[in-house]
Short mmCIF file of C-alpha atoms in Angstrom, two decimals:
data_model
loop_
_atom_site.label_atom_id
_atom_site.label_comp_id
_atom_site.label_asym_id
_atom_site.label_seq_id
_atom_site.Cartn_x
_atom_site.Cartn_y
_atom_site.Cartn_z
CA MET A 16 -171.90 -36.70 73.48
CA SER A 17 -171.30 -41.22 74.44
CA TYR A 18 -169.49 -42.29 76.35
CA ILE A 19 -167.05 -45.08 74.35
CA GLN A 20 -167.58 -43.80 70.75
CA VAL A 21 -165.97 -46.04 67.27
CA GLU A 22 -165.45 -43.57 64.35
CA ASN A 23 -164.58 -45.42 61.41
CA LEU A 24 -162.51 -47.54 62.62
CA MET A 25 -159.71 -49.92 60.03
CA LYS A 26 -157.39 -52.11 60.86
CA GLU A 27 -154.82 -53.45 57.88
CA TYR A 28 -152.35 -56.39 58.72
CA GLY A 29 -149.46 -57.06 55.76
CA LYS A 30 -148.88 -54.40 53.06
CA GLY A 31 -149.10 -55.12 49.34
CA GLU A 32 -150.87 -57.99 48.32
CA ALA A 33 -150.17 -59.65 51.37
CA ALA A 34 -152.66 -56.90 52.59
CA PHE A 35 -155.20 -57.62 54.22
CA MET A 36 -158.43 -55.83 56.22
CA ALA A 37 -159.51 -57.82 59.79
CA ALA A 38 -161.61 -53.75 59.61
CA LYS A 39 -162.89 -52.02 57.52
CA GLY A 40 -164.53 -48.93 58.89
CA MET A 41 -166.12 -49.83 62.06
CA SER A 42 -168.83 -46.83 63.60
CA PHE A 43 -170.93 -47.13 66.61
CA GLU A 44 -171.42 -45.50 70.26
CA ILE A 45 -171.59 -46.94 73.60
CA GLU A 46 -173.64 -45.75 76.88
CA GLN A 47 -171.66 -45.73 80.03
CA GLY A 48 -173.12 -48.62 81.75
CA GLU A 49 -174.31 -50.35 78.58
CA PHE A 50 -174.26 -54.08 77.91
CA VAL A 51 -172.64 -54.75 74.44
CA ALA A 52 -173.07 -57.74 73.29
CA ILE A 53 -170.34 -58.45 69.45
CA VAL A 54 -171.51 -60.95 67.33
CA GLY A 55 -170.02 -62.43 64.39
CA GLU A 56 -168.50 -65.27 62.42
CA SER A 57 -165.36 -66.29 63.67
CA GLY A 58 -162.99 -63.98 61.04
CA SER A 59 -165.46 -61.91 61.06
CA GLY A 60 -162.94 -59.02 62.93
CA LYS A 61 -164.80 -58.81 66.77
CA SER A 62 -160.82 -59.90 68.26
CA THR A 63 -159.57 -56.91 65.99
CA LEU A 64 -161.92 -54.43 66.93
CA LEU A 65 -161.99 -56.21 70.96
CA SER A 66 -158.21 -55.28 71.07
CA MET A 67 -158.19 -51.72 70.16
CA MET A 68 -161.16 -51.34 72.17
CA GLY A 69 -158.72 -52.39 74.31
CA ALA A 70 -156.15 -49.28 73.37
CA LEU A 71 -153.91 -52.96 72.51
CA ASN A 72 -153.71 -52.68 68.37
CA THR A 73 -153.48 -49.55 66.80
CA PRO A 74 -155.67 -49.03 64.86
CA THR A 75 -154.93 -48.44 60.02
CA LYS A 76 -157.30 -45.39 60.73
CA GLY A 77 -159.99 -44.11 62.49
CA ARG A 78 -160.93 -42.40 66.19
CA TYR A 79 -161.85 -44.29 69.26
CA VAL A 80 -162.79 -41.76 72.07
CA VAL A 81 -163.73 -42.86 75.85
CA ASP A 82 -164.04 -40.32 78.22
CA ASP A 83 -163.58 -37.39 75.40
CA MET A 84 -159.84 -39.02 75.03
CA ASP A 85 -158.40 -39.51 71.88
CA ILE A 86 -157.52 -42.56 72.50
CA TYR A 87 -154.27 -42.65 69.87
CA SER A 88 -153.65 -39.89 69.68
CA LEU A 89 -152.40 -40.62 73.38
CA SER A 90 -148.91 -41.68 73.72
CA LEU A 91 -148.13 -45.13 74.89
CA ASP A 92 -147.45 -44.28 78.35
CA GLN A 93 -150.65 -42.62 78.52
CA ARG A 94 -152.72 -45.58 76.64
CA ALA A 95 -151.10 -47.59 79.41
CA LYS A 96 -152.42 -45.71 82.28
CA PHE A 97 -155.65 -45.67 80.21
CA ARG A 98 -155.77 -49.32 80.15
CA MET A 99 -154.53 -49.12 84.21
CA ALA A 100 -157.20 -46.68 84.87
CA PHE A 101 -160.22 -47.76 82.45
CA LEU A 102 -160.05 -51.06 81.17
CA GLY A 103 -160.67 -54.41 82.95
CA PHE A 104 -159.49 -57.34 80.30
CA ILE A 105 -161.08 -61.18 80.38
CA PHE A 106 -160.36 -63.81 77.68
CA GLN A 107 -161.46 -67.66 76.19
CA SER A 108 -158.26 -68.74 77.42
CA PHE A 109 -158.17 -67.85 81.07
CA HIS A 110 -154.52 -67.32 81.02
CA LEU A 111 -153.47 -67.74 85.49
CA ILE A 112 -150.37 -68.48 86.24
CA PRO A 113 -150.30 -72.26 87.63
CA TYR A 114 -147.80 -71.30 89.92
CA LEU A 115 -149.56 -68.50 91.44
CA THR A 116 -152.38 -68.79 94.07
CA VAL A 117 -155.73 -67.29 93.41
CA LYS A 118 -155.38 -64.32 95.19
CA GLU A 119 -151.79 -63.58 93.78
CA ASN A 120 -153.30 -63.60 91.04
CA VAL A 121 -155.44 -61.35 90.75
CA MET A 122 -153.20 -58.60 92.05
CA LEU A 123 -151.22 -59.05 88.70
CA PRO A 124 -152.88 -56.15 87.04
CA LEU A 125 -151.77 -53.92 90.90
CA ALA A 126 -147.86 -55.07 90.35
CA ILE A 127 -147.07 -51.28 88.52
CA ALA A 128 -149.52 -49.79 91.30
CA LYS A 129 -147.97 -47.32 93.86
CA ILE A 130 -150.06 -48.70 96.74
CA LYS A 131 -148.60 -50.79 99.62
CA ASN A 132 -148.81 -54.16 98.93
CA ARG A 133 -151.67 -54.53 102.33
CA GLU A 134 -153.45 -52.62 100.09
CA LYS A 135 -153.25 -54.28 97.01
CA SER A 136 -153.99 -57.60 98.76
CA ASP A 137 -156.81 -56.05 100.26
CA MET A 138 -158.37 -55.63 97.10
CA ALA A 139 -157.55 -58.41 95.27
CA GLY A 140 -159.41 -60.34 98.06
CA ASP A 141 -162.62 -57.33 98.24
CA ALA A 142 -162.37 -58.75 94.02
CA LEU A 143 -162.39 -62.38 94.47
CA MET A 144 -165.52 -61.55 97.44
CA HIS A 145 -167.28 -59.71 94.48
CA VAL A 146 -167.11 -62.93 92.37
CA GLY A 147 -167.99 -65.41 95.26
CA LEU A 148 -164.68 -67.08 95.61
CA SER A 149 -163.69 -66.06 99.60
CA GLY A 150 -161.64 -68.65 101.28
CA LYS A 151 -160.26 -70.00 97.86
CA GLU A 152 -157.77 -67.29 97.69
CA ASP A 153 -154.48 -69.30 98.86
CA ARG A 154 -155.73 -72.08 96.20
CA LEU A 155 -153.51 -72.34 92.75
CA PRO A 156 -155.19 -72.92 89.79
CA SER A 157 -154.80 -76.38 89.48
CA GLU A 158 -157.42 -77.02 92.36
CA ILE A 159 -160.50 -75.83 91.62
CA SER A 160 -162.52 -76.23 88.61
CA GLY A 161 -163.39 -74.13 85.01
CA GLY A 162 -166.05 -71.95 86.27
CA GLU A 163 -163.73 -70.98 89.36
CA GLN A 164 -160.81 -69.67 86.94
CA GLU A 165 -162.84 -68.05 84.99
CA ARG A 166 -164.23 -66.19 88.15
CA VAL A 167 -160.39 -66.13 89.24
CA ALA A 168 -160.48 -64.66 85.51
CA ILE A 169 -163.19 -61.58 85.75
CA ALA A 170 -161.91 -61.12 89.77
CA ARG A 171 -158.46 -60.02 88.30
CA ALA A 172 -159.95 -58.03 85.64
CA VAL A 173 -162.63 -56.21 88.35
CA VAL A 174 -159.36 -55.71 90.78
CA ASN A 175 -158.78 -52.04 89.21
CA ASN A 176 -161.72 -51.05 89.84
CA PRO A 177 -162.17 -50.59 86.39
CA THR A 178 -165.23 -48.57 83.94
CA ILE A 179 -165.26 -50.93 81.05
CA LEU A 180 -164.80 -54.66 81.09
CA LEU A 181 -163.91 -55.63 77.51
CA ALA A 182 -164.58 -59.33 77.10
CA ASP A 183 -163.76 -62.24 74.35
CA GLU A 184 -165.61 -65.38 74.72
CA PRO A 185 -166.46 -65.34 78.39
CA THR A 186 -168.29 -68.50 78.07
CA GLY A 187 -166.73 -70.02 75.40
CA ASN A 188 -164.14 -72.83 77.45
CA LEU A 189 -167.45 -73.29 79.69
CA ASP A 190 -170.01 -75.69 80.19
CA THR A 191 -173.40 -74.25 80.02
CA ARG A 192 -174.32 -74.51 83.43
CA THR A 193 -171.44 -72.67 84.49
CA SER A 194 -171.78 -69.91 82.02
CA ARG A 195 -174.90 -68.35 82.63
CA GLU A 196 -173.64 -68.08 86.19
CA ILE A 197 -171.23 -65.96 84.10
CA ILE A 198 -173.43 -64.43 82.87
CA SER A 199 -175.15 -63.85 85.66
CA LEU A 200 -171.99 -62.33 86.96
CA PHE A 201 -171.58 -59.57 84.36
CA HIS A 202 -175.20 -58.28 85.23
CA ALA A 203 -174.50 -58.13 88.42
CA LEU A 204 -171.33 -56.31 87.98
CA ASN A 205 -172.88 -54.20 84.59
CA GLY A 206 -175.46 -53.47 87.50
CA GLU A 207 -172.97 -51.29 89.73
CA GLY A 208 -171.92 -49.36 87.07
CA ILE A 209 -169.44 -50.85 84.74
CA THR A 210 -169.86 -51.04 81.07
CA ILE A 211 -169.36 -54.50 79.70
CA VAL A 212 -168.65 -55.33 75.91
CA MET A 213 -168.78 -59.22 75.71
CA VAL A 214 -167.99 -60.89 72.26
CA THR A 215 -169.71 -64.27 72.04
CA HIS A 216 -170.98 -66.62 69.34
CA ASN A 217 -173.52 -67.91 72.18
CA ALA A 218 -176.64 -66.24 70.76
CA GLU A 219 -178.83 -67.18 73.64
CA PHE A 220 -176.08 -65.20 75.91
CA SER A 221 -176.04 -62.23 73.03
CA ARG A 222 -179.91 -61.70 74.43
CA GLU A 223 -178.82 -60.94 77.42
CA ALA A 224 -177.07 -57.99 76.20
CA HIS A 225 -178.95 -54.95 76.28
CA ARG A 226 -177.67 -54.61 72.69
CA THR A 227 -175.83 -56.33 70.22
CA LEU A 228 -173.44 -55.49 67.27
CA CYS A 229 -173.73 -57.91 63.98
CA VAL A 230 -169.85 -57.86 62.59
CA SER A 231 -169.37 -58.94 59.64
CA ASP A 232 -166.38 -59.41 57.54
CA GLY A 233 -164.94 -56.44 59.01
CA LEU A 234 -167.69 -54.64 59.53
CA ILE A 235 -170.09 -53.69 61.86
CA ARG A 236 -174.19 -54.72 59.68
CA GLU A 237 -176.90 -54.31 61.97
CA GLN A 238 -177.13 -53.10 65.54
CA GLU A 239 -180.37 -54.61 67.78
CA ARG A 240 -181.75 -52.72 70.71
CA LEU A 241 -182.66 -55.26 73.38
CA GLN A 242 -183.38 -53.86 76.43
CA LYS A 243 -183.77 -50.55 77.60
CA VAL A 244 -180.10 -49.85 80.14
CA VAL A 245 -181.30 -48.65 83.45
CA GLU A 246 -179.88 -46.40 85.45
CA TYR A 247 -178.58 -48.18 88.36
CA PRO A 248 -176.61 -46.30 91.99
CA PHE A 249 -173.63 -47.19 91.87
CA GLY A 250 -172.86 -49.09 95.03
CA PHE A 251 -168.87 -50.17 92.25
CA GLN A 252 -166.53 -47.44 93.00
CA THR A 253 -165.30 -47.14 89.42
CA GLY A 254 -161.90 -45.71 87.68
CA VAL A 255 -163.53 -43.05 86.19
CA GLU A 256 -164.12 -41.70 90.00
CA GLN A 257 -161.05 -42.71 91.22
CA TYR A 258 -159.11 -42.03 87.78
CA PRO A 259 -159.79 -38.85 86.23
CA ALA A 260 -159.11 -38.86 82.38
CA GLU A 261 -157.32 -35.66 82.75
CA ASN A 262 -154.44 -37.98 85.03
CA VAL A 263 -154.46 -40.01 82.03
CA ALA A 264 -154.03 -37.41 79.54
CA ALA A 265 -151.24 -35.69 82.14
CA GLN A 266 -147.51 -36.66 81.20
#
């Protein structure tokens, strides 16, 4: 059975004559360790799909299963545990807090984690080292470049050791050279075992993935296999090992 299963997901906004179907029955599967790009025009349903995969936007119909867990059958508290244990998020806008340092921004997802502050600091330092930002922990976001801000956002996304990274237009605000550096970093994270789902408008970068899903008018219109998924030895401790599925589903 695939690690991620999206089964006939639908999302309707509004009611009556104002109702609009942003997702009209999307179905696909993703293997653990796969790098998948989702492409499509603005308004096609890409971001709606990603928000449902992030357990942030309850579908009107359909099932979303990760590691044998039916996510939308979980309680809100269990979904929060799922996000903490399994997911990392990267957005087109970096969403860094301007008055917090680089390291403090990276530590934010750990705020409710039941671990000591020293351990949180160490985890943030490790994540920053992972993205090549050692030595810039105490700078403010305004004191680093746009590409470095994106790396901070990536470090924040992986600080909780997720198994799945959801990225919505991660290179949308970056120049071509910096964008390529970010895609190379995604390859490195994917090589360490993280499953990546990336929404992008950039055709060149979409072809860096193992597979592309083309979204149009709220449906998956086409799937294209680009590369073979390679089994890597996990050099990165993932959330599955730290937070098994039975812990998420526990009351």
